[in-house]
């Protein structure tokens, strides 16, 4: 069997527990059991535990949007990967909103990746340059640095349990000045990501690692991004909030990759 295609919806700070449950119910009802498309939703922290009792894991999986790297202790307001163990299968780590609004640095992102793996949760490590970094020609350095620090504690035998998501910050819909990344721009950075992975873990591992793209993905452009060489899936915010759009994108992923 080939590599899976990932369709990941990041609900961010949207939907209360009831709304999340209704969404999940409707999506699961309409969704066939696609073995080669992994559908993942990331609701708010509060909704994860009840949704974990409702979810049909043959059809889709849950992700946390964030978690803290220490397991227990005096860390007011945090939730740890240890507490999420068994509740979620994935966790988004290093999302640009965590980096830019909440000040998470590369070092913290690396610790979170390590903590996720230690707790049997698959990290979705987000990396990507800002608009000004791109305009100064720094994209390659920024992406490489974020990747190296994010994977600092990941051994070769664990890298197959990590997903990388390339999300150029300037293409994320909520940044206010977002533009669409062209498939060529995405291809160039994904190639660079795989080159860095190859330096770290060898070419075979680099090819086998799943790399997703995110940035204003919608049903009109999903097919184009999914056919970019080296892209194994999509991470989206806005489109995942509209059930019909998210379902369409899952369908497109199934058709494009089969
Ligand atoms: C995101 O926030 O990860 C994202 C890709 O958002 P959007 O799809 O809304 O651009």
mmCIF file of C-alpha atoms in Angstrom, residues 3-89:
data_model
loop_
_atom_site.group_PDB
_atom_site.id
_atom_site.type_symbol
_atom_site.label_atom_id
_atom_site.label_comp_id
_atom_site.label_asym_id
_atom_site.label_seq_id
_atom_site.Cartn_x
_atom_site.Cartn_y
_atom_site.Cartn_z
ATOM 1 C CA UNK A 3 1.500 6.419 1.607
ATOM 2 C CA UNK A 4 -1.666 7.766 3.146
ATOM 3 C CA UNK A 5 -3.093 11.125 2.196
ATOM 4 C CA UNK A 6 -3.900 13.343 5.168
ATOM 5 C CA UNK A 7 -6.776 15.785 5.403
ATOM 6 C CA UNK A 8 -6.487 17.696 8.668
ATOM 7 C CA UNK A 9 -8.943 20.327 9.891
ATOM 8 C CA UNK A 10 -7.802 22.788 12.549
ATOM 9 C CA UNK A 11 -10.902 24.280 14.137
ATOM 10 C CA UNK A 12 -8.846 26.761 16.209
ATOM 11 C CA UNK A 13 -10.963 28.704 18.732
ATOM 12 C CA UNK A 14 -14.293 27.831 17.101
ATOM 13 C CA UNK A 15 -17.257 25.605 18.033
ATOM 14 C CA UNK A 16 -18.335 24.820 21.591
ATOM 15 C CA UNK A 17 -18.600 21.209 22.775
ATOM 16 C CA UNK A 18 -22.165 20.774 21.486
ATOM 17 C CA UNK A 19 -21.389 22.257 18.081
ATOM 18 C CA UNK A 20 -18.251 20.110 17.802
ATOM 19 C CA UNK A 21 -20.255 16.993 18.592
ATOM 20 C CA UNK A 22 -22.925 17.804 15.973
ATOM 21 C CA UNK A 23 -20.252 18.479 13.323
ATOM 22 C CA UNK A 24 -18.525 15.188 14.106
ATOM 23 C CA UNK A 25 -21.799 13.289 14.004
ATOM 24 C CA UNK A 26 -22.718 14.713 10.577
ATOM 25 C CA UNK A 27 -19.258 14.200 9.098
ATOM 26 C CA UNK A 28 -18.984 10.619 10.305
ATOM 27 C CA UNK A 29 -22.409 9.813 8.935
ATOM 28 C CA UNK A 30 -21.511 11.052 5.462
ATOM 29 C CA UNK A 31 -17.971 9.699 5.378
ATOM 30 C CA UNK A 32 -17.144 6.358 3.800
ATOM 31 C CA UNK A 33 -14.354 4.375 5.398
ATOM 32 C CA UNK A 34 -11.438 5.601 3.248
ATOM 33 C CA UNK A 35 -8.470 3.439 4.115
ATOM 34 C CA UNK A 36 -5.944 5.520 2.184
ATOM 35 C CA UNK A 37 -7.172 8.956 3.340
ATOM 36 C CA UNK A 38 -6.570 9.801 6.987
ATOM 37 C CA UNK A 39 -9.133 12.372 8.117
ATOM 38 C CA UNK A 40 -8.192 14.283 11.263
ATOM 39 C CA UNK A 41 -9.999 17.075 13.099
ATOM 40 C CA UNK A 42 -8.529 19.293 15.794
ATOM 41 C CA UNK A 43 -11.318 20.697 18.018
ATOM 42 C CA UNK A 44 -10.806 22.865 21.077
ATOM 43 C CA UNK A 45 -9.162 21.205 24.090
ATOM 44 C CA UNK A 46 -12.476 21.153 25.963
ATOM 45 C CA UNK A 47 -14.209 19.072 23.292
ATOM 46 C CA UNK A 48 -11.500 16.425 22.929
ATOM 47 C CA UNK A 49 -12.499 14.096 25.744
ATOM 48 C CA UNK A 50 -16.244 13.878 24.887
ATOM 49 C CA UNK A 51 -15.461 13.604 21.182
ATOM 50 C CA UNK A 52 -13.021 10.790 21.866
ATOM 51 C CA UNK A 53 -16.002 8.762 23.125
ATOM 52 C CA UNK A 54 -18.062 9.627 20.056
ATOM 53 C CA UNK A 55 -15.526 9.273 17.268
ATOM 54 C CA UNK A 56 -15.421 6.276 14.953
ATOM 55 C CA UNK A 57 -11.662 5.770 14.730
ATOM 56 C CA UNK A 58 -12.035 3.657 11.586
ATOM 57 C CA UNK A 59 -13.258 6.780 9.809
ATOM 58 C CA UNK A 60 -11.361 9.625 11.381
ATOM 59 C CA UNK A 61 -9.008 10.671 14.154
ATOM 60 C CA UNK A 62 -8.698 13.476 16.690
ATOM 61 C CA UNK A 63 -5.847 15.939 17.087
ATOM 62 C CA UNK A 64 -5.113 18.444 19.815
ATOM 63 C CA UNK A 65 -4.206 21.934 18.623
ATOM 64 C CA UNK A 66 -1.469 22.258 21.210
ATOM 65 C CA UNK A 67 -0.195 20.704 24.450
ATOM 66 C CA UNK A 68 2.575 21.301 26.970
ATOM 67 C CA UNK A 69 5.780 19.282 27.026
ATOM 68 C CA UNK A 70 5.988 18.569 30.773
ATOM 69 C CA UNK A 71 3.734 15.710 31.885
ATOM 70 C CA UNK A 72 2.531 17.072 35.275
ATOM 71 C CA UNK A 73 3.341 19.887 37.693
ATOM 72 C CA UNK A 74 2.929 23.558 38.447
ATOM 73 C CA UNK A 75 2.081 24.798 34.950
ATOM 74 C CA UNK A 76 -1.152 26.718 35.410
ATOM 75 C CA UNK A 77 -3.503 26.575 32.476
ATOM 76 C CA UNK A 78 -1.633 23.924 30.534
ATOM 77 C CA UNK A 79 -2.670 20.459 29.341
ATOM 78 C CA UNK A 80 0.025 17.854 28.847
ATOM 79 C CA UNK A 81 0.594 15.224 26.197
ATOM 80 C CA UNK A 82 0.472 12.692 29.043
ATOM 81 C CA UNK A 83 -3.090 13.814 29.828
ATOM 82 C CA UNK A 84 -4.054 13.588 26.155
ATOM 83 C CA UNK A 85 -2.650 10.095 25.715
ATOM 84 C CA UNK A 86 -5.403 7.755 24.572
ATOM 85 C CA UNK A 87 -7.717 10.686 23.795
ATOM 86 C CA UNK A 88 -6.036 11.998 20.646
ATOM 87 C CA UNK A 89 -3.900 10.355 17.978
#
